[in-house]
Steps between C-alpha positions, in 0.01 A plus 500: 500500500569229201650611216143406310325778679825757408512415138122489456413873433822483226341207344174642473644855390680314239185304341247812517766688300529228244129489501502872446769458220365259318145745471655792448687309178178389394249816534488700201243715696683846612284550817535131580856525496527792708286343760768186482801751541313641828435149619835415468604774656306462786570091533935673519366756763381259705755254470720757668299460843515175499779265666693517175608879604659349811714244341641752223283748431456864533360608854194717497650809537766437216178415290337827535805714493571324159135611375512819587802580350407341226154648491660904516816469240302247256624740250852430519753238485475267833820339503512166744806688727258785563227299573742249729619804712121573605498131656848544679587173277771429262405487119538181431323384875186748412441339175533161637226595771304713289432201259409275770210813666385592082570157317659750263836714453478898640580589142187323374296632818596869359366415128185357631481821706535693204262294262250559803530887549514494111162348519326761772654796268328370223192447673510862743678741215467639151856457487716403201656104480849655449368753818388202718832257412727822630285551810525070550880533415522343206743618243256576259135407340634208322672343857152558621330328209770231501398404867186578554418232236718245659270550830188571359502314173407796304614883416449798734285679229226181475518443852427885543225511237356192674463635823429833359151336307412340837519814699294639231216216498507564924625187539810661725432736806 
């Protein structure tokens, strides 16, 4: 195998994630955007299969312990040496590999999480903001609203109401 062939999935992770960065920056559009965080999220999932897991990345299984947990205790804090001890890695090794299978830190993995289960609460419940950013374990409404808009490009309550409207006109299932 030449190195070419080993670095090409990294090189192609690397521009469809700048691709996808450079959109995201420049869509106002709320459902656009979320559609470019799910993209991106699927272009790091499947980085993680490819033959950048086997020269420093997580392993498969490591992967989908790491969701999982994620996934049940979104709620609280994930620190990295919790998440580490899952993968039978050290700290600093797991964050190392975990960058090379997401193309971004756990810590940021776990806010995306929670900007994405902050998003189906909003869309499946009646629930309060300041309800939804405890369940997504966020401090509070405002640590919501503060992040939310950094991913989306717009508040939780317009993003809401926007989605709410379309669900209204039919245009969601």
């Amino acid at each position: 195998m030449t190195p070419q062939i080993v670095t090409f999935p990294s090189v192609l992770f690397n521009e469809m994630t700048a691709a996808l960065d450079g959109a995201l920056a420049a869509t106002v559009d709320a459902d656009v955007r979320a559609r470019i965080v799910a993209a991106r999220r699927l272009v790091a999932s499947a980085s993680a299969t490819t033959a950048e897991a086997a020269t420093g990345g997580l392993a498969p299984w490591q992967i989908a312990k790491v969701r999982a947990h994620v996934a049940r205790n979104i709620e609280r804090g994930l620190p990295n040496d919790e998440l580490a001890a899952l993968t039978r890695l050290s700290t600093s090794y797991f964050c190392k590999a975990f960058r090379a299978s997401f193309g971004e830190t756990p810590q940021k993995f776990v806010l995306s999480c929670r900007v994405e289960q902050a998003c189906t609460l909003m869309l499946e419940t009646l629930d309060t903001l300041a309800d939804i950013a405890y369940a997504c374990g966020f401090t509070d409404q405002a640590h919501l609203g503060r992040q939310f808009r950094r991913a989306m490009g717009t508040s939780p309550h317009v993003w809401r109401r926007h989605f709410a409207q379309d669900r209204a006109e039919g245009l969601l299932a």
